[in-house]
Coordinates of C-alpha atoms and ligand atoms in Angstrom, one line a residue:
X1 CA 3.8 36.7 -5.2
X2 CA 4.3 33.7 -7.6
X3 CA 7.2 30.7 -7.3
X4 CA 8.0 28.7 -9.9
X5 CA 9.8 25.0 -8.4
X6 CA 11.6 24.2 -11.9
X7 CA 12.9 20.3 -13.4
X8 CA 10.8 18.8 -10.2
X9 CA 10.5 14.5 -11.0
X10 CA 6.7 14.2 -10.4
X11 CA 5.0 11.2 -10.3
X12 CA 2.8 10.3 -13.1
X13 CA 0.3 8.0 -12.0
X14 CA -0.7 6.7 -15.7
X15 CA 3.0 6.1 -16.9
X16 CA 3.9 4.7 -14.1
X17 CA 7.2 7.1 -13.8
X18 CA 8.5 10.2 -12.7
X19 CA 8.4 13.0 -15.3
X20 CA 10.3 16.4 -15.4
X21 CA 7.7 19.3 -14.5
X22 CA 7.7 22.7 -13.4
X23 CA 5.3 23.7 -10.9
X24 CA 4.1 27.5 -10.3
X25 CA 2.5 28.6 -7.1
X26 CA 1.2 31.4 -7.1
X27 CA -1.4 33.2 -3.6
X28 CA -0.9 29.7 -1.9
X29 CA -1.9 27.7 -5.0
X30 CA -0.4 25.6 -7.9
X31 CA -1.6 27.9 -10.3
X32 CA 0.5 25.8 -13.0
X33 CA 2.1 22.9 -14.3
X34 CA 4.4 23.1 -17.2
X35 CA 6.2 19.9 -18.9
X36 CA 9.9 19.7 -18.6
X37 CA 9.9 18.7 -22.2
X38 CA 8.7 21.6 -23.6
X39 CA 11.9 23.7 -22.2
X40 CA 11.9 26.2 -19.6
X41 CA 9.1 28.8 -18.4
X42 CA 9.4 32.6 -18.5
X43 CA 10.7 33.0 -15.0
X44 CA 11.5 36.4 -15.6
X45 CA 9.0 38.5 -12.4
X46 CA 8.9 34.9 -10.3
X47 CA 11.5 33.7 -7.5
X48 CA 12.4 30.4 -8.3
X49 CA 13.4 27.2 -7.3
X50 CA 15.9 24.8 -8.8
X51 CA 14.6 20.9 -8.1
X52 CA 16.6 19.4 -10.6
X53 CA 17.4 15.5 -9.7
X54 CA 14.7 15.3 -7.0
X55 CA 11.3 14.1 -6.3
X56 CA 8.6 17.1 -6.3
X57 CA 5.7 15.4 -4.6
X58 CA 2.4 16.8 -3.2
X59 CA 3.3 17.2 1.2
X60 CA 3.2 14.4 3.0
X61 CA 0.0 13.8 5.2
X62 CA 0.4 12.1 8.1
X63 CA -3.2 11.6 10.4
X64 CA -1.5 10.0 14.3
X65 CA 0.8 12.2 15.7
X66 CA 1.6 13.5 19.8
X67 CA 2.6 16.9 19.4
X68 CA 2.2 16.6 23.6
X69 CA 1.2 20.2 23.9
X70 CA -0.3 21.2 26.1
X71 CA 0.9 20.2 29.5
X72 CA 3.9 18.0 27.9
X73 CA 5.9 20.4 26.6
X74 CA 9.0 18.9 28.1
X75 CA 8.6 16.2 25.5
X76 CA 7.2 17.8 22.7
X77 CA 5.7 21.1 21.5
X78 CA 3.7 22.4 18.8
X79 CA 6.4 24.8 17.5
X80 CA 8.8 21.6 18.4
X81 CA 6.6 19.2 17.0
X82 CA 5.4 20.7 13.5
X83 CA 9.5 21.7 12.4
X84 CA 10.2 18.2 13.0
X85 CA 6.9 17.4 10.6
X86 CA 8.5 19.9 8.4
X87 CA 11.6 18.0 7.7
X88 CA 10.0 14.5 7.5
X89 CA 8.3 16.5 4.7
X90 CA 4.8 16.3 6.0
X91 CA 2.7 19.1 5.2
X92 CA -0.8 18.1 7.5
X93 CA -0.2 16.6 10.7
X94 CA -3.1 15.5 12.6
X95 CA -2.7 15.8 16.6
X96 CA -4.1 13.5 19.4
X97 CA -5.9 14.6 21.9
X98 CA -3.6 13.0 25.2
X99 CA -2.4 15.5 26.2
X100 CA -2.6 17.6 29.7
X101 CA -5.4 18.4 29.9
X102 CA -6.8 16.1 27.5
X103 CA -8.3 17.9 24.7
X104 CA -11.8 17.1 25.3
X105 CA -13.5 20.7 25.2
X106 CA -13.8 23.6 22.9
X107 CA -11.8 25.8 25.1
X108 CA -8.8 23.1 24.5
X109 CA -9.3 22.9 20.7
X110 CA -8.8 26.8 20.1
X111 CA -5.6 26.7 22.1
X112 CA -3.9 24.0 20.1
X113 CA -5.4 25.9 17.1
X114 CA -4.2 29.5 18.0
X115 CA -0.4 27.5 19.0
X116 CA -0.3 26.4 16.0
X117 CA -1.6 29.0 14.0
X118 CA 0.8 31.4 15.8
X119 CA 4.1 28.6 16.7
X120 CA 3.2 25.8 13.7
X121 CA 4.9 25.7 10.7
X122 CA 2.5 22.9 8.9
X123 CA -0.9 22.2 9.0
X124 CA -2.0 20.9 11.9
X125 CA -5.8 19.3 12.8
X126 CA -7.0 18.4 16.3
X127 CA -8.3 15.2 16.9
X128 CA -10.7 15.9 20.4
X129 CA -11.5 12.8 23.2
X130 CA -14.1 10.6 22.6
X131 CA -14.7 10.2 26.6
X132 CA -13.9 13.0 29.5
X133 CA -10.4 12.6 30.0
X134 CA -9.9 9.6 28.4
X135 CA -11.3 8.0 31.0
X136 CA -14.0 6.1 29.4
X137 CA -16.9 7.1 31.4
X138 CA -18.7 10.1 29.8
X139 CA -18.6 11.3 26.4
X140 CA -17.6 14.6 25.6
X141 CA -19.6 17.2 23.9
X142 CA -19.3 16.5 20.5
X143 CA -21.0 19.4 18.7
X144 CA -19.3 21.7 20.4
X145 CA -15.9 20.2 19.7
X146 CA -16.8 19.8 16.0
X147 CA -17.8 23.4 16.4
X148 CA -14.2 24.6 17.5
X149 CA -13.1 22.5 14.8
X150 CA -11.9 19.1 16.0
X151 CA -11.8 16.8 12.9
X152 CA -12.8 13.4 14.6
X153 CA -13.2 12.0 17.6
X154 CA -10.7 9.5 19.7
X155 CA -9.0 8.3 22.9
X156 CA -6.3 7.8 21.7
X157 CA -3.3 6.2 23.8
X158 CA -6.4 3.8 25.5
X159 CA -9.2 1.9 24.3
X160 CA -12.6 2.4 24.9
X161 CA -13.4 -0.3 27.5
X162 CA -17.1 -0.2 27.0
X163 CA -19.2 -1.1 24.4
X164 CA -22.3 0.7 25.0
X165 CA -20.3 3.9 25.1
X166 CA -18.6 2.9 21.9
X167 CA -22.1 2.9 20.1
X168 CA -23.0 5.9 21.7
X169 CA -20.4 7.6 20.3
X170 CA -20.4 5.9 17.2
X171 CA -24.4 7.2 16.7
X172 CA -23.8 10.4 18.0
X173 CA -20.6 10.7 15.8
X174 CA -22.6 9.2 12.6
X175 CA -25.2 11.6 12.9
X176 CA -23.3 15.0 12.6
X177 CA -21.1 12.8 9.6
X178 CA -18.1 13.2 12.3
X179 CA -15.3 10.2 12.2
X180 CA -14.4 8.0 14.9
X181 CA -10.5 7.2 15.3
X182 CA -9.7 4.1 17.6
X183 CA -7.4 2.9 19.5
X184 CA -7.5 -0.8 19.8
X185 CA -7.0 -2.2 23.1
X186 CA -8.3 -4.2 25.6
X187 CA -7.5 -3.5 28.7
X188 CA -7.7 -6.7 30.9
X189 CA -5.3 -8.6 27.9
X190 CA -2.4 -6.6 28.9
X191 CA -1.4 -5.9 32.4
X192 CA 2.1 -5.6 32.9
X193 CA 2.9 -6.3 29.5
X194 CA 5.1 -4.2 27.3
X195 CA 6.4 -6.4 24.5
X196 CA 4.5 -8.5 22.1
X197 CA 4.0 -12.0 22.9
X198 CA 6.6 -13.9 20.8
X199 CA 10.2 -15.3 20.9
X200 CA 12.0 -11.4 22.5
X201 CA 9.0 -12.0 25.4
X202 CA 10.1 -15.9 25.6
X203 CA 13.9 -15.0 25.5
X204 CA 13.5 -12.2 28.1
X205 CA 10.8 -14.2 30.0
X206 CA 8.4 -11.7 29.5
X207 CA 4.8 -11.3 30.1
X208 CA 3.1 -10.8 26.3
X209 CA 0.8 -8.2 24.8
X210 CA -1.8 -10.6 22.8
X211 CA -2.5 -10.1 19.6
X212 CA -6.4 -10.2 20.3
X213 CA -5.8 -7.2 23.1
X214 CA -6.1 -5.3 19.4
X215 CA -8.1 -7.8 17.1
X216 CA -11.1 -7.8 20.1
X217 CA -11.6 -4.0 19.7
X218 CA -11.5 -4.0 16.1
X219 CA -13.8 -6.8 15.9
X220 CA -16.4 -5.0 18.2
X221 CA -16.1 -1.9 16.4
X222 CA -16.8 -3.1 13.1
X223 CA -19.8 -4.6 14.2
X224 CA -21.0 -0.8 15.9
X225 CA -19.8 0.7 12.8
X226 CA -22.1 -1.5 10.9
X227 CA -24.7 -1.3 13.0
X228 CA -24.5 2.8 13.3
X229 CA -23.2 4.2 10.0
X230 CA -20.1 5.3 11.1
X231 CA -17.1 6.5 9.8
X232 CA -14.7 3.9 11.8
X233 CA -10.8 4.5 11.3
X234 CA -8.3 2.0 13.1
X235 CA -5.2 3.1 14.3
X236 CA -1.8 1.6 14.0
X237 CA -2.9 -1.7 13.0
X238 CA -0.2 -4.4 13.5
X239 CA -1.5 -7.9 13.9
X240 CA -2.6 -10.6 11.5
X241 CA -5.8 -10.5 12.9
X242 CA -7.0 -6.9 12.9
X243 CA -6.2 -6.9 9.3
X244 CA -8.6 -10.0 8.6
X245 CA -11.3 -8.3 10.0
X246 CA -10.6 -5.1 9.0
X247 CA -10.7 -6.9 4.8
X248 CA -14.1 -9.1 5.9
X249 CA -16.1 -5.5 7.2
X250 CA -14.8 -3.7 3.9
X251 CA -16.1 -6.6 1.7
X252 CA -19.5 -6.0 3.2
X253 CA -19.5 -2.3 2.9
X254 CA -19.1 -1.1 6.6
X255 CA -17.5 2.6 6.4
X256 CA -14.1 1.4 7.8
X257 CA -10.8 2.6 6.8
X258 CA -7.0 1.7 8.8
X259 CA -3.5 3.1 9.4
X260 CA -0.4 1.6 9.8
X261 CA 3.2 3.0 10.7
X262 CA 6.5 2.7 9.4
X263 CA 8.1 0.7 12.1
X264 CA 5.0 -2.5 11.9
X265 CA 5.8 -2.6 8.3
X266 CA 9.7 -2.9 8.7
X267 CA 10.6 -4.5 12.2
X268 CA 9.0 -7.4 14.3
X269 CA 10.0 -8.4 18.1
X270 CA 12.7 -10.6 16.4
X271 CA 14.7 -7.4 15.1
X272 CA 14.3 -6.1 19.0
X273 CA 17.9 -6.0 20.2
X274 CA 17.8 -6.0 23.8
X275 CA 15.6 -4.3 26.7
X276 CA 16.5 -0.9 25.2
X277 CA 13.1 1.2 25.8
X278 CA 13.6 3.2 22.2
X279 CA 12.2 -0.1 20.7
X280 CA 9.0 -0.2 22.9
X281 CA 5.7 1.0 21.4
X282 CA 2.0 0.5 21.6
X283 CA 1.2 -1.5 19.9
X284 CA 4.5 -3.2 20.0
X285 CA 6.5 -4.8 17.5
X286 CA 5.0 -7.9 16.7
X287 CA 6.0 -10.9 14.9
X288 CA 7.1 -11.3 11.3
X289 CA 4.5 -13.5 10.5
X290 CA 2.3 -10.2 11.7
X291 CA 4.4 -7.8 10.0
X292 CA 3.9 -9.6 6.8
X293 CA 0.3 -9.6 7.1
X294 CA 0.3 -6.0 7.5
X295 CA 2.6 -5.5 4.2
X296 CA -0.5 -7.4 2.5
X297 CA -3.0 -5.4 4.0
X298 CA -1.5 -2.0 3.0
X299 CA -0.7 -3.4 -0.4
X300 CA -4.3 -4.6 -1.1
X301 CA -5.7 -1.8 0.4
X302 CA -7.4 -2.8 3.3
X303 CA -5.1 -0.8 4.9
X304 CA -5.5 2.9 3.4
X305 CA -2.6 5.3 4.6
X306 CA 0.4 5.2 5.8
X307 CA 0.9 7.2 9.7
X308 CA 3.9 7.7 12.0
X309 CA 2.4 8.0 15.1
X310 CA 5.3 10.3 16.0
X311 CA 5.4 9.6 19.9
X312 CA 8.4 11.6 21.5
X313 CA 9.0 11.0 24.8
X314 CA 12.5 12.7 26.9
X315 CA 15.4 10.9 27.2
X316 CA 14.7 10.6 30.8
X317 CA 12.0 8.7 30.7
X318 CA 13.2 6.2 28.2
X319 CA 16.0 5.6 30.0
X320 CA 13.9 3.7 32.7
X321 CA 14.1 0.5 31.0
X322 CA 11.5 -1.8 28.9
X323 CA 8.7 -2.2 31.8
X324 CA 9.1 1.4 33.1
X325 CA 9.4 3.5 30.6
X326 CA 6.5 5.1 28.3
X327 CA 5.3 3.4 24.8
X328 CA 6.1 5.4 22.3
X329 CA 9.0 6.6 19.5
X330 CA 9.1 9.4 17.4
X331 CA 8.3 9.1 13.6
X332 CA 8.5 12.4 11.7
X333 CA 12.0 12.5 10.6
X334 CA 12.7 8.9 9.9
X335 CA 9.2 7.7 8.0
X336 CA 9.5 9.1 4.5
X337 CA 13.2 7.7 4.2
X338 CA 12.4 4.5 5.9
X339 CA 9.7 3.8 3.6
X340 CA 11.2 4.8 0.5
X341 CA 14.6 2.5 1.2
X342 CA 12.7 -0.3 2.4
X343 CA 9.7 -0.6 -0.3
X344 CA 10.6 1.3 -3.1
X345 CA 14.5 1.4 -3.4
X346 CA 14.4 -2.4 -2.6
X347 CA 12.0 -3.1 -5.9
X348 CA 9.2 -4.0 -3.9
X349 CA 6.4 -1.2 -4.5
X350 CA 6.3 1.5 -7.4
X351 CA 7.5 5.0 -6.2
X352 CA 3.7 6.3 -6.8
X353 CA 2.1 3.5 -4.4
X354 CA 3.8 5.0 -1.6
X355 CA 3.5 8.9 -2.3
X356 CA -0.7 7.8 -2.6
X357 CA -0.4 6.0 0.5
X358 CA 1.1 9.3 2.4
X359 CA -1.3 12.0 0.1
X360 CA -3.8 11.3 -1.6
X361 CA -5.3 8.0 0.7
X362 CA -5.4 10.0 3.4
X363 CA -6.5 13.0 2.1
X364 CA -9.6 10.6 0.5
X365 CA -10.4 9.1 3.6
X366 CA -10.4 12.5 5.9
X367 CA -12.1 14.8 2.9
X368 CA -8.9 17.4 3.6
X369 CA -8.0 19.4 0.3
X370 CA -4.7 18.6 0.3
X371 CA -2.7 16.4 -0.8
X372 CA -1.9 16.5 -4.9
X373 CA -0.2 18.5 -7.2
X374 CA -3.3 19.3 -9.4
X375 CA -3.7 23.1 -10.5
X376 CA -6.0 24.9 -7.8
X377 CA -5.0 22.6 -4.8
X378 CA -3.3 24.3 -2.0
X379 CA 0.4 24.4 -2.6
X380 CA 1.9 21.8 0.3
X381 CA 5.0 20.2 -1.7
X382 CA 7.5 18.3 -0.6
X383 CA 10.7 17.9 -2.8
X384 CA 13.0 15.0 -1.7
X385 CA 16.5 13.8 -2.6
X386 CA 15.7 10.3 -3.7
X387 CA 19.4 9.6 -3.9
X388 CA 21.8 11.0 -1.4
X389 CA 22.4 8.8 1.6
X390 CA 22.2 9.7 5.3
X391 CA 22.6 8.1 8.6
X392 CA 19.9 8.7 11.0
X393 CA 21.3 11.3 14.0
X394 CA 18.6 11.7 16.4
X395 CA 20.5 14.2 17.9
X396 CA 19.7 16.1 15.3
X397 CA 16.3 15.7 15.0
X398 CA 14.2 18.8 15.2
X399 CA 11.6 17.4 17.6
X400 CA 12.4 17.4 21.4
X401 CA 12.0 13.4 21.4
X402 CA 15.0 11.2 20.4
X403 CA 13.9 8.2 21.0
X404 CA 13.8 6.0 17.9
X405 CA 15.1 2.2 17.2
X406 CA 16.5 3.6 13.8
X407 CA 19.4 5.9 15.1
X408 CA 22.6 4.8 12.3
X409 CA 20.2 3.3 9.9
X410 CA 21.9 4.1 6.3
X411 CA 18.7 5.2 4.0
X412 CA 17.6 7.5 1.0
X413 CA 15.3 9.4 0.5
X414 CA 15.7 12.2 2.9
X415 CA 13.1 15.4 2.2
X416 CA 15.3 18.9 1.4
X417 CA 12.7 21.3 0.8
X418 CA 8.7 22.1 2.6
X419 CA 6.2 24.1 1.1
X420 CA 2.9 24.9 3.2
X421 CA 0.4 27.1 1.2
X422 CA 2.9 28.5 -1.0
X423 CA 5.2 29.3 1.6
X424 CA 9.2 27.3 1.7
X425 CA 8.6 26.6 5.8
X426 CA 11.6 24.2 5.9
X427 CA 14.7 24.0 3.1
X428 CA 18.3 22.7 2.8
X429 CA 18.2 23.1 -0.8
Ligands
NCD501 N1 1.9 4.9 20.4 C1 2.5 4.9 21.6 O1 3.3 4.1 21.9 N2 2.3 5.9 22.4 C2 1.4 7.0 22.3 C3 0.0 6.6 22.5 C4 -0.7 5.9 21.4 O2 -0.7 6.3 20.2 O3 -1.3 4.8 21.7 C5 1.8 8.2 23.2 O4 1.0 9.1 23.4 O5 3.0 8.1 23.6
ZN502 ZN1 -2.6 4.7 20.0

């Protein structure tokens, strides 16, 4: 069974622009690339597909996402959860274990692995706990989870409070050449805190979320990393300060690599219109001084890859107002477009810094063999209508969650066609 995707605009890296290409898959490989200026391929035997006009870029990879199954169904599921991935064009989605129960043993693993293998429509990786439950007091049996096939190890959605069992994991991780994904957050900076401190906490007189609630964990991690070997990735960084000490442990060689997501890249607590729970998140919007530094961090580098953490929560809960309701908003079907309207269409990054930020960075830093176009590589594409605009609808998102601060945003760049492994799993084409 062989596809050829014809007139595709791919990226080239060393011109600097987007070139005509066609692009034959063939078993679940790109089995070939053909210039558009030498005419059209012998089609003749092969289904096709026209791409004319838009972007034909390797699938999207995106490493933090809550696909809330299993035990949260209600808000998300893995069938749910990997369409929506689908149509934000992501082609690897990599899944955190808070879940109920937490996915902290093998058994755990396979079932997200069989859901997905059975329900998923993308690629999906399991992240297992660091600690038992989350809870910070016992770490969990890591060969046995990287046995079942967790790819890295986290608690994601909390901190680890304690730095002796930080290390511990760290060595433990380091020494079967296993990743550890953090969470930054201490625990005792933000009680009762849901906003960032800044001028919406000041206006609303609200308590703050610190920046240093973050900065404090990333600083003690790098030092463990350093002292232990690890691989140490950050999640969702978002202050000024995280990304300073992120840049000082890269310059001295400590194995450390970052995410960051859409929304601490475009909005700061200034943008936040009122107590409406769609715009609260952990970590939260912080301010534009913040959201600058971040900008600088991704564009240098020190920051490697690009992440949604897609957090979908029901409409329910949301609806219980900035200090009741859950951190967290949903990211698959608004972060390609976001991105590509705010940093590229806007003249501010080449096209090709943000596809490398969403494939091939993130495909570097987890060793996954995804995420280019180059003949042999598993066929994950994404083809995106660079032009068209759209309003966000999150009514008519695929995933369960609508909660997002972006509902009526005007943007381009709005994904049209998914490939996973050769196979169209999502198309409006
Ligand atoms: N990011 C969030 O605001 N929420 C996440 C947890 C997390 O990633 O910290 C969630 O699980 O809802
Ligand atoms: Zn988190």
């Amino acid at each position: 069974m062989s596809t050829w995707i014809l007139n595709g605009q791919v990226w080239n890296e060393a011109a600097e622009q987007l070139e005509v290409k066609h692009v034959r898959v063939e078993n679940g490989v790109i089995a070939a690339i053909a210039s558009g200026a030498d005419g059209l391929p012998d089609t003749a035997g092969h289904e096709t597909i026209d791409a004319k006009g838009m972007l034909l870029s390797a699938g999207f990879i995106d490493m933090h996402v809550h696909l809330r199954e299993p035990g949260f169904e209600y808000k998300e599921d893995i069938a749910s959860g990997t369409r929506s991935a689908a149509r934000g064009g992501f082609t690897t989605i990599a899944c955190m274990p808070n879940t109920r129960p937490v996915i902290d043993t093998p058994e755990t693993i396979k079932y997200v692995l069989d859901k997905a293998a059975t329900e998923g429509i993308v690629r999906v990786l399991p992240y297992a706990a660091i600690t038992k439950n989350e809870l910070g007091r016992e770490l969990t049996d890591f060969a046995a989870l990287k046995e079942a096939g967790a790819i890295g190890f986290t608690d994601d959605g909390v901190g680890v409070q304690n730095a002796q069992m930080m290390k511990d994991a760290m060595s433990l991780a380091a020494s079967m050449n296993m990743p550890i994904i953090a969470h930054c957050e201490d625990d005792t900076l933000v009680v009762g805190a849901a906003v960032t401190e800044g001028k919406f906490a000041q206006k609303h007189g609200l308590k703050g979320i610190p920046n240093e609630s973050e900065a404090i964990h990333v600083g003690r991690d790098v030092l463990l990393a350093e002292a232990t070997g690890v691989h140490y990735h950050v999640c969702h960084v978002s202050t000024e300060q995280s990304v300073r000490l992120i840049r000082l442990a890269k310059s001295v060689g400590v194995k450390v690599t970052a995410e960051v997501c859409p929304h601490h890249l475009i909005l700061s607590d200034e943008d936040i219109p009122s107590l409406d729970a769609n715009w609260k998140m952990n970590p939260p919007l912080r301010t534009p001084r913040d959201v600058q530094a971040v900008i600088e961090g991704l564009e240098d580098g020190t920051l490697d890859m690009i992440v949604t953490d897609h957090a979908p929560h029901s409409a329910e809960e949301k609806a219980r107002g900035m200090l009741l309701a859950p951190f967290g908003i949903t990211g698959f079907e608004t972060a390609f477009p976001l991105m590509y309207t705010h940093f590229v269409k806007n003249g501010k990054w080449p096209l090709g810094f943000l596809l490398k930020r969403m494939t091939t960075d993130p495909a570097r830093v987890f060793g996954l063999p995804t995420g280019s176009l180059a003949v042999g590589a598993p066929a994950d594409v994404t083809i995106v209508d660079l032009e068209g605009e759209r309003e966000v609808d999150p009514q008519a998102f695929a995933s369960k969650g609508k909660n997002t601060p972006f509902g009526g945003w005007k943007l381009n760049g709005w994904p049209v066609l998914t490939m996973v492994n050769g196979a169209v799993v999502w198309s409006e084409l």
